Coordinates of C-alpha atoms and ligand atoms in Angstrom, one line a residue:
X18 CA -70.4 23.8 -5.1
X19 CA -69.2 24.7 -1.6
X20 CA -67.7 28.1 -1.0
X21 CA -63.9 27.4 -1.3
X22 CA -61.7 28.3 1.6
X23 CA -58.7 27.8 -0.7
X24 CA -58.6 28.9 -4.3
X25 CA -55.7 27.9 -6.6
X26 CA -55.3 29.7 -9.9
X27 CA -53.8 27.4 -12.5
X28 CA -54.2 23.7 -13.1
X29 CA -50.7 22.8 -14.3
X30 CA -48.4 20.4 -12.3
X31 CA -47.7 23.1 -9.7
X32 CA -51.3 24.0 -9.0
X33 CA -52.2 20.3 -9.0
X34 CA -49.5 19.6 -6.4
X35 CA -50.6 22.5 -4.2
X36 CA -54.2 21.2 -4.4
X37 CA -53.1 17.6 -3.6
X38 CA -51.0 18.7 -0.6
X39 CA -53.6 21.0 0.8
X40 CA -56.2 18.2 0.5
X41 CA -54.0 15.9 2.4
X42 CA -54.0 18.3 5.3
X43 CA -57.5 19.8 5.5
X44 CA -61.1 18.9 4.7
X45 CA -61.9 22.5 4.0
X46 CA -63.2 23.2 0.4
X47 CA -60.5 23.7 -2.2
X48 CA -61.1 24.8 -5.8
X49 CA -58.6 24.9 -8.7
X50 CA -59.5 27.3 -11.6
X51 CA -57.9 26.5 -14.9
X52 CA -58.3 28.7 -17.9
X53 CA -58.0 25.8 -20.4
X54 CA -57.6 22.1 -19.8
X55 CA -55.7 20.7 -16.9
X56 CA -51.9 20.4 -17.4
X57 CA -52.1 21.5 -21.0
X58 CA -49.8 24.5 -21.0
X59 CA -46.1 24.6 -19.8
X60 CA -46.4 21.2 -18.1
X61 CA -47.5 19.5 -21.3
X62 CA -44.7 21.1 -23.3
X63 CA -42.0 20.0 -20.9
X64 CA -39.3 17.5 -21.8
X65 CA -39.7 16.4 -18.2
X66 CA -36.2 15.5 -17.0
X67 CA -36.0 14.3 -13.4
X68 CA -32.8 13.8 -11.6
X69 CA -30.9 14.2 -8.3
X70 CA -28.2 16.9 -8.4
X71 CA -27.9 20.6 -8.7
X72 CA -27.0 23.2 -6.1
X73 CA -28.7 23.7 -2.8
X74 CA -31.6 24.1 -2.2
X75 CA -32.7 22.4 -5.4
X76 CA -31.3 19.0 -4.3
X77 CA -33.1 19.1 -1.0
X78 CA -36.3 20.2 -2.7
X79 CA -35.9 17.4 -5.2
X80 CA -35.4 14.8 -2.5
X81 CA -38.9 15.4 -1.2
X82 CA -40.2 15.0 -4.8
X83 CA -38.3 11.7 -5.3
X84 CA -39.8 10.2 -2.2
X85 CA -43.3 11.3 -3.3
X86 CA -42.9 10.1 -6.9
X87 CA -41.7 6.7 -5.6
X88 CA -44.9 6.4 -3.7
X89 CA -47.0 7.5 -6.6
X90 CA -45.3 5.2 -9.2
X91 CA -45.7 2.2 -6.8
X92 CA -49.4 2.7 -7.1
X93 CA -50.0 4.9 -10.1
X94 CA -53.2 6.9 -10.5
X95 CA -52.2 7.8 -14.1
X96 CA -49.5 6.2 -16.2
X97 CA -46.2 8.2 -16.4
X98 CA -43.2 6.2 -17.3
X99 CA -39.8 7.1 -16.0
X100 CA -36.6 6.1 -17.9
X101 CA -33.3 6.6 -16.2
X102 CA -30.8 7.6 -18.8
X103 CA -28.2 9.9 -17.2
X104 CA -27.4 13.5 -18.2
X105 CA -24.3 14.8 -19.9
X106 CA -23.5 18.5 -20.1
X107 CA -20.7 19.0 -22.6
X108 CA -18.3 21.9 -23.0
X109 CA -16.9 22.5 -26.4
X110 CA -14.3 25.1 -25.4
X111 CA -11.4 25.0 -22.9
X112 CA -13.0 27.9 -20.9
X113 CA -16.3 26.0 -20.8
X114 CA -14.5 22.9 -19.6
X115 CA -12.9 24.9 -16.8
X116 CA -16.3 26.2 -15.8
X117 CA -17.8 22.8 -15.7
X118 CA -14.9 21.4 -13.6
X119 CA -15.3 24.3 -11.2
X120 CA -19.1 23.7 -11.0
X121 CA -18.5 20.1 -10.0
X122 CA -16.0 21.2 -7.3
X123 CA -18.4 23.9 -6.0
X124 CA -21.3 21.5 -5.7
X125 CA -19.1 19.1 -3.7
X126 CA -17.8 21.9 -1.5
X127 CA -21.4 23.0 -0.9
X128 CA -22.1 19.6 0.4
X129 CA -19.3 19.9 2.9
X130 CA -20.2 23.4 3.9
X131 CA -23.9 22.9 4.3
X132 CA -25.0 21.8 7.7
X133 CA -28.4 20.4 6.6
X134 CA -26.8 18.2 4.0
X135 CA -24.0 16.9 6.1
X136 CA -26.7 15.1 8.2
X137 CA -28.1 13.6 5.0
X138 CA -25.3 12.1 3.1
X139 CA -25.8 11.4 -0.6
X140 CA -27.7 14.6 -1.3
X141 CA -24.6 15.9 -3.1
X142 CA -21.3 14.3 -3.9
X143 CA -19.9 11.0 -5.0
X144 CA -21.9 9.1 -7.5
X145 CA -24.2 12.0 -8.2
X146 CA -22.0 14.0 -10.5
X147 CA -18.6 13.5 -12.2
X148 CA -16.4 15.9 -14.2
X149 CA -14.8 14.0 -17.1
X150 CA -12.0 15.7 -19.1
X151 CA -12.5 15.8 -22.9
X152 CA -9.9 13.1 -23.7
X153 CA -11.6 10.8 -21.1
X154 CA -15.1 11.1 -22.5
X155 CA -14.6 8.7 -25.4
X156 CA -12.8 6.2 -23.1
X157 CA -15.2 6.2 -20.2
X158 CA -18.7 6.7 -21.6
X159 CA -20.5 4.6 -24.2
X160 CA -22.3 7.2 -26.3
X161 CA -21.7 6.2 -29.9
X162 CA -23.4 9.0 -31.7
X163 CA -21.8 11.8 -29.7
X164 CA -19.1 13.7 -31.6
X165 CA -16.5 13.4 -28.9
X166 CA -13.9 15.3 -31.1
X167 CA -15.5 18.6 -30.1
X168 CA -15.8 17.9 -26.4
X169 CA -13.3 19.6 -24.1
X170 CA -14.9 18.4 -20.9
X171 CA -18.2 17.0 -19.6
X172 CA -20.3 16.9 -16.4
X173 CA -22.0 13.6 -16.1
X174 CA -25.0 13.0 -13.8
X175 CA -26.0 9.4 -13.8
X176 CA -29.1 9.6 -11.7
X177 CA -31.1 11.5 -14.3
X178 CA -34.0 10.4 -16.4
X179 CA -37.2 11.6 -18.0
X180 CA -40.9 11.0 -18.0
X181 CA -41.8 9.4 -21.3
X182 CA -45.2 9.3 -23.0
X183 CA -46.5 8.1 -26.4
X184 CA -47.5 11.4 -27.8
X185 CA -45.7 14.7 -27.4
X186 CA -47.6 15.7 -24.3
X187 CA -48.5 12.5 -22.5
X188 CA -45.5 12.1 -20.2
X189 CA -45.4 15.2 -18.1
X190 CA -49.2 15.6 -18.3
X191 CA -49.6 12.1 -16.9
X192 CA -47.4 13.0 -14.0
X193 CA -49.6 16.0 -13.2
X194 CA -52.6 13.7 -13.2
X195 CA -50.9 11.7 -10.4
X196 CA -51.6 14.8 -8.3
X197 CA -55.0 15.6 -9.9
X198 CA -56.5 12.2 -9.5
X199 CA -55.5 12.0 -5.8
X200 CA -56.7 15.5 -5.2
X201 CA -60.1 14.7 -6.7
X202 CA -60.3 11.6 -4.5
X203 CA -59.7 13.9 -1.5
X204 CA -62.6 16.2 -2.7
X205 CA -60.8 19.0 -4.5
X206 CA -63.0 20.7 -7.2
X207 CA -61.3 21.4 -10.6
X208 CA -63.0 24.0 -12.7
X209 CA -61.6 24.0 -16.2
X210 CA -62.2 26.5 -19.0
X211 CA -62.6 29.1 -16.2
X212 CA -60.3 32.1 -16.1
X213 CA -59.6 34.1 -13.0
X214 CA -59.9 37.6 -14.2
X215 CA -59.2 39.4 -10.9
X216 CA -57.9 38.8 -7.4
X217 CA -60.3 40.6 -4.9
X218 CA -59.0 42.5 -1.9
X219 CA -60.2 44.4 1.1
X220 CA -57.4 46.7 2.3
X221 CA -54.3 44.6 2.7
X222 CA -56.2 41.3 2.6
X223 CA -57.3 39.1 -0.2
X224 CA -60.9 38.1 -0.1
X225 CA -61.4 36.0 -3.2
X226 CA -61.3 36.0 -6.9
X227 CA -63.4 37.0 -9.9
X228 CA -63.8 34.5 -12.7
X229 CA -65.2 34.8 -16.2
X230 CA -67.7 32.0 -15.3
X231 CA -69.0 32.6 -11.8
X232 CA -68.4 36.3 -11.2
X233 CA -67.1 36.6 -7.7
X234 CA -65.8 33.7 -5.4
X235 CA -65.0 34.3 -1.8
X236 CA -61.9 32.6 -0.4
X237 CA -59.7 33.0 2.6
X238 CA -56.5 31.9 0.8
X239 CA -55.7 32.4 -2.9
X240 CA -52.6 30.7 -4.4
X241 CA -51.2 31.9 -7.7
X242 CA -49.9 28.8 -9.5
X243 CA -50.4 30.2 -13.0
X244 CA -46.9 29.3 -14.4
X245 CA -45.6 32.0 -16.7
X246 CA -48.9 33.9 -16.2
X247 CA -48.1 34.4 -12.5
X248 CA -46.4 37.8 -13.1
X249 CA -49.4 39.4 -14.7
X250 CA -51.8 37.9 -12.2
X251 CA -49.8 39.2 -9.3
X252 CA -49.6 42.6 -11.0
X253 CA -53.4 42.9 -10.7
X254 CA -53.0 43.4 -6.9
X255 CA -49.8 45.5 -7.2
X256 CA -47.3 42.7 -6.5
X257 CA -44.3 42.9 -8.9
X258 CA -42.9 39.4 -8.8
X259 CA -39.2 39.3 -9.4
X260 CA -39.4 36.8 -12.3
X261 CA -38.3 36.7 -15.8
X262 CA -38.9 34.3 -18.6
X263 CA -37.0 32.5 -21.4
X264 CA -38.4 31.0 -24.6
X265 CA -38.2 27.2 -24.5
X266 CA -38.8 25.7 -27.9
X267 CA -38.6 22.0 -28.6
X268 CA -37.9 20.4 -32.0
X269 CA -38.8 16.8 -32.6
X270 CA -36.5 15.1 -35.1
X271 CA -37.2 11.7 -36.7
X272 CA -34.2 9.6 -37.4
X273 CA -33.8 7.6 -40.6
X274 CA -31.7 5.0 -38.5
X275 CA -33.1 4.6 -35.0
X276 CA -30.7 4.6 -32.0
X277 CA -30.9 1.0 -30.7
X278 CA -29.7 2.0 -27.2
X279 CA -30.5 4.4 -24.4
X280 CA -28.9 7.8 -24.7
X281 CA -28.2 10.2 -21.9
X282 CA -29.8 13.7 -22.2
X283 CA -26.9 15.7 -23.7
X284 CA -26.7 19.5 -23.3
X285 CA -24.2 21.9 -24.7
X286 CA -22.8 24.2 -22.1
X287 CA -21.9 26.9 -24.5
X288 CA -25.2 27.1 -26.5
X289 CA -27.7 25.6 -24.0
X290 CA -28.9 23.4 -26.9
X291 CA -29.9 20.0 -25.5
X292 CA -30.8 16.5 -27.0
X293 CA -33.1 14.1 -25.4
X294 CA -34.0 10.7 -26.8
X295 CA -37.8 10.4 -26.9
X296 CA -38.1 7.1 -28.7
X297 CA -35.7 4.9 -30.7
X298 CA -36.4 7.0 -33.7
X299 CA -37.3 10.4 -32.3
X300 CA -34.9 12.9 -30.6
X301 CA -36.1 16.1 -29.0
X302 CA -33.9 19.1 -29.4
X303 CA -34.3 21.9 -26.8
X304 CA -32.9 25.4 -26.8
X305 CA -33.3 28.1 -24.3
X306 CA -31.9 31.3 -25.9
X307 CA -31.3 33.7 -23.1
X308 CA -30.6 31.0 -20.5
X309 CA -26.9 31.9 -20.5
X310 CA -27.1 35.6 -21.1
X311 CA -30.2 37.1 -19.6
X312 CA -33.9 36.5 -19.6
X313 CA -36.7 38.9 -20.2
X314 CA -40.4 39.0 -19.2
X315 CA -42.7 37.5 -21.7
X316 CA -46.4 37.8 -22.0
X317 CA -47.0 34.1 -22.6
X318 CA -50.0 35.0 -24.8
X319 CA -47.6 36.6 -27.4
X320 CA -45.4 33.5 -27.7
X321 CA -46.3 31.6 -30.9
X322 CA -46.6 27.9 -31.6
X323 CA -43.3 27.8 -33.6
X324 CA -39.9 29.3 -32.8
X325 CA -38.3 32.2 -34.6
X326 CA -36.3 31.0 -37.7
X327 CA -33.0 32.1 -36.2
X328 CA -33.7 30.1 -33.0
X329 CA -34.6 27.0 -34.9
X330 CA -31.5 27.3 -37.1
X331 CA -29.2 27.6 -34.1
X332 CA -30.8 24.7 -32.3
X333 CA -30.6 22.4 -35.2
X334 CA -27.0 23.4 -36.1
X335 CA -25.8 22.7 -32.6
X336 CA -27.7 19.4 -32.4
X337 CA -26.0 18.3 -35.6
X338 CA -22.6 19.4 -34.3
X339 CA -23.1 17.3 -31.2
X340 CA -24.6 14.3 -33.0
X341 CA -23.7 14.4 -36.7
X342 CA -26.2 11.6 -37.5
X343 CA -29.0 14.2 -37.0
X344 CA -28.0 15.7 -40.3
X345 CA -30.4 13.3 -42.1
X346 CA -33.2 13.5 -39.5
X347 CA -36.5 15.1 -40.4
X348 CA -38.1 17.8 -38.3
X349 CA -41.6 16.3 -37.6
X350 CA -42.9 18.6 -34.8
X351 CA -42.1 21.8 -33.0
X352 CA -43.6 23.7 -30.0
X353 CA -42.7 26.6 -27.8
X354 CA -43.0 26.8 -24.0
X355 CA -42.0 29.5 -21.6
X356 CA -39.5 29.0 -18.8
X357 CA -39.5 31.0 -15.6
X358 CA -36.3 32.4 -13.9
X359 CA -35.7 34.3 -10.6
X360 CA -32.8 36.4 -9.6
X361 CA -31.1 33.7 -7.5
X362 CA -32.4 30.7 -9.5
X363 CA -34.6 29.4 -6.7
X364 CA -38.4 29.1 -6.6
X365 CA -40.6 31.8 -5.0
X366 CA -43.1 30.0 -2.8
X367 CA -45.5 30.8 -0.1
X368 CA -46.8 33.9 1.7
X369 CA -46.6 37.3 0.1
X370 CA -46.9 40.9 1.4
X371 CA -50.7 40.6 0.9
X372 CA -52.4 38.6 3.6
X373 CA -54.3 35.6 2.0
X374 CA -52.2 35.6 -1.2
X375 CA -49.6 33.0 -1.7
X376 CA -47.5 32.2 -4.8
X377 CA -46.1 29.0 -6.2
X378 CA -43.5 30.1 -8.8
X379 CA -40.9 27.7 -9.9
X380 CA -38.5 26.7 -12.6
X381 CA -37.9 22.9 -13.1
X382 CA -41.5 22.4 -12.0
X383 CA -41.6 18.8 -13.0
X384 CA -39.1 18.1 -10.3
X385 CA -39.9 20.8 -7.8
X386 CA -43.7 20.8 -7.9
X387 CA -43.9 18.2 -5.1
X388 CA -41.9 20.3 -2.7
X389 CA -43.5 23.5 -3.8
X390 CA -47.0 22.1 -3.1
X391 CA -45.9 20.7 0.3
X392 CA -44.4 24.1 1.4
X393 CA -47.6 26.0 0.5
X394 CA -49.8 23.5 2.3
X395 CA -47.7 23.5 5.4
X396 CA -47.7 27.3 5.5
X397 CA -51.4 27.7 4.9
X398 CA -52.8 24.9 7.0
X399 CA -50.2 24.6 9.8
X400 CA -48.7 28.1 9.8
X401 CA -45.3 26.4 9.4
X402 CA -42.8 28.5 7.5
X403 CA -40.9 25.1 6.7
X404 CA -37.2 24.5 6.6
X405 CA -37.1 26.0 3.1
X406 CA -38.5 29.4 4.1
X407 CA -35.2 31.3 3.8
X408 CA -34.5 29.8 0.4
X409 CA -37.9 30.3 -1.2
X410 CA -39.7 33.1 0.5
X411 CA -40.3 36.3 -1.5
X412 CA -39.0 38.2 1.5
X413 CA -35.4 37.1 0.7
X414 CA -35.4 39.8 -2.0
X415 CA -34.7 43.4 -1.2
X416 CA -37.8 45.4 -1.0
X417 CA -40.1 42.5 -0.3
X418 CA -41.7 41.3 2.9
X419 CA -44.4 38.8 3.6
X420 CA -47.6 39.2 5.6
X421 CA -46.4 36.9 8.4
X422 CA -43.2 38.9 9.0
X423 CA -41.3 35.7 9.6
Ligands
FAD575 C1 -39.5 23.0 -23.2 C2 -39.5 22.8 -21.7 C3 -38.7 21.9 -21.1 C4 -38.8 21.7 -19.7 N1 -38.0 20.7 -19.2 C5 -38.1 20.5 -17.8 C6 -37.4 19.4 -17.3 O1 -36.7 18.7 -18.0 N2 -37.5 19.2 -15.9 C7 -38.3 20.0 -15.1 O2 -38.3 19.8 -13.9 N3 -38.9 21.1 -15.7 C8 -38.9 21.3 -17.0 N4 -39.5 22.4 -17.5 C9 -40.2 23.3 -16.6 C10 -41.6 22.7 -16.2 O3 -42.2 22.1 -17.3 C11 -42.4 23.9 -15.6 O4 -41.6 24.5 -14.5 C12 -43.7 23.4 -15.1 O5 -44.4 22.6 -16.0 C13 -44.5 24.6 -14.7 O6 -45.8 24.2 -14.2 P1 -46.8 25.2 -13.7 O7 -48.0 24.5 -13.2 O8 -46.2 26.2 -12.9 O9 -47.2 26.0 -15.1 P2 -48.2 25.6 -16.2 O10 -48.1 24.2 -16.6 O11 -48.1 26.6 -17.3 O12 -49.6 25.8 -15.5 C14 -50.2 27.0 -15.2 C15 -51.6 27.0 -15.6 O13 -52.2 28.2 -15.2 C16 -53.3 28.5 -16.1 N5 -53.7 29.9 -15.9 C17 -52.9 31.0 -16.2 N6 -53.5 32.1 -15.9 C18 -54.8 31.7 -15.4 C19 -55.9 32.4 -15.0 N7 -55.9 33.8 -14.9 N8 -57.0 31.7 -14.6 C20 -57.0 30.4 -14.6 N9 -55.9 29.6 -15.0 C21 -54.8 30.3 -15.4 C22 -52.7 28.1 -17.4 O14 -53.7 27.9 -18.4 C23 -51.9 26.9 -17.1 O15 -52.5 25.7 -17.4 C24 -39.5 22.6 -18.9 C25 -40.3 23.6 -19.5 C26 -40.3 23.7 -20.9 C27 -41.2 24.7 -21.5

């Protein structure tokens, strides 16, 4: 194996995208080290919604991803299937409805205020999101199983859908393989079942990594793309990443009477419990306790395979409130992922204070992985901070710089 110039730690969708984007720009050797199997951790546990909308810079970052996924899906290397279904965030209290209405207004205002989006109409605004008052929901949306009696207002985003697969993991994992297969074609080496145990340094410069398989590996550039493990990896070289985590359990419910129509993804504003139709007869219930009121920092190793009882109870109770037909559904599967959050809700991507060390930390990684990979590759190969630098650089946080002093 050639000595890699670029080492990527983590073979989830983000590491795969970084590898693909680097390999499109350079012929220098690139190696991805993955502790387990490729795309088998957070990526495979994701419910994989993809849709345009959200505040700046998420929408701009997503636009890059949509362009790339359109290219990928036109000539797929794997077999992800995208279903457009729409997304409905519902408020079940008057104050929640007011918040959603304000959110819709703020996003439209942002479109008017933001120079870079004025030149690219359609990033925000008409047709992408609509606030619907509670008494209008029943009259203007055809969602038969939704208990509209409890809805005080809703935010509807029509251009949302999800990646679907046959088994619980196939959808998002297949999407990651769109990057992996192309990266392999370009010559990237993927070393699985290999854990990076240490990032090696010489003074203020990274010189490589140590793995449990190969001992030491020299590299000019190391990219941390280890999902929820990024924090502990960065800590080994004294970098305290400003990230926190939320538990993200998923409960699969099998219906006794299948839904014979497409359902939008439905999410409760007050509880953060969401519903997502996986098949005619299976609904996935998601719940991120802590999303609304503070995250923490999890050691992903300590997160079990099943959710705490109280979390499961809350998730299923809310799901049934939103869609009463779920009362008779059977819980057939359950898993727990870890979500990542940052103080301003934006990813942390690119150069760090330590020369030769970059990070690829993101929430909504199914949607943002393309842009994250592109930013890292443009920085490392072309020295280009990119138009996203101010929004995603670690140096935007007090007390942090990056080695380039951009
Ligand atoms: C339940 C749930 C629902 C979600 N829904 C959505 C959604 O609808 N839309 C969306 O866009 N996003 C969603 N997300 C978020 C999205 O799935 C993640 O942001 C994305 O998968 C993160 O990818 P990643 O590559 O950063 O992390 P991971 O997929 O976790 O990959 C990191 C990899 O690094 C490896 N690793 C860690 N440490 C080491 C080491 N020391 N050495 C070698 N390898 C190492 C791990 O084994 C792992 O495979 C959801 C997440 C969850 C959990």
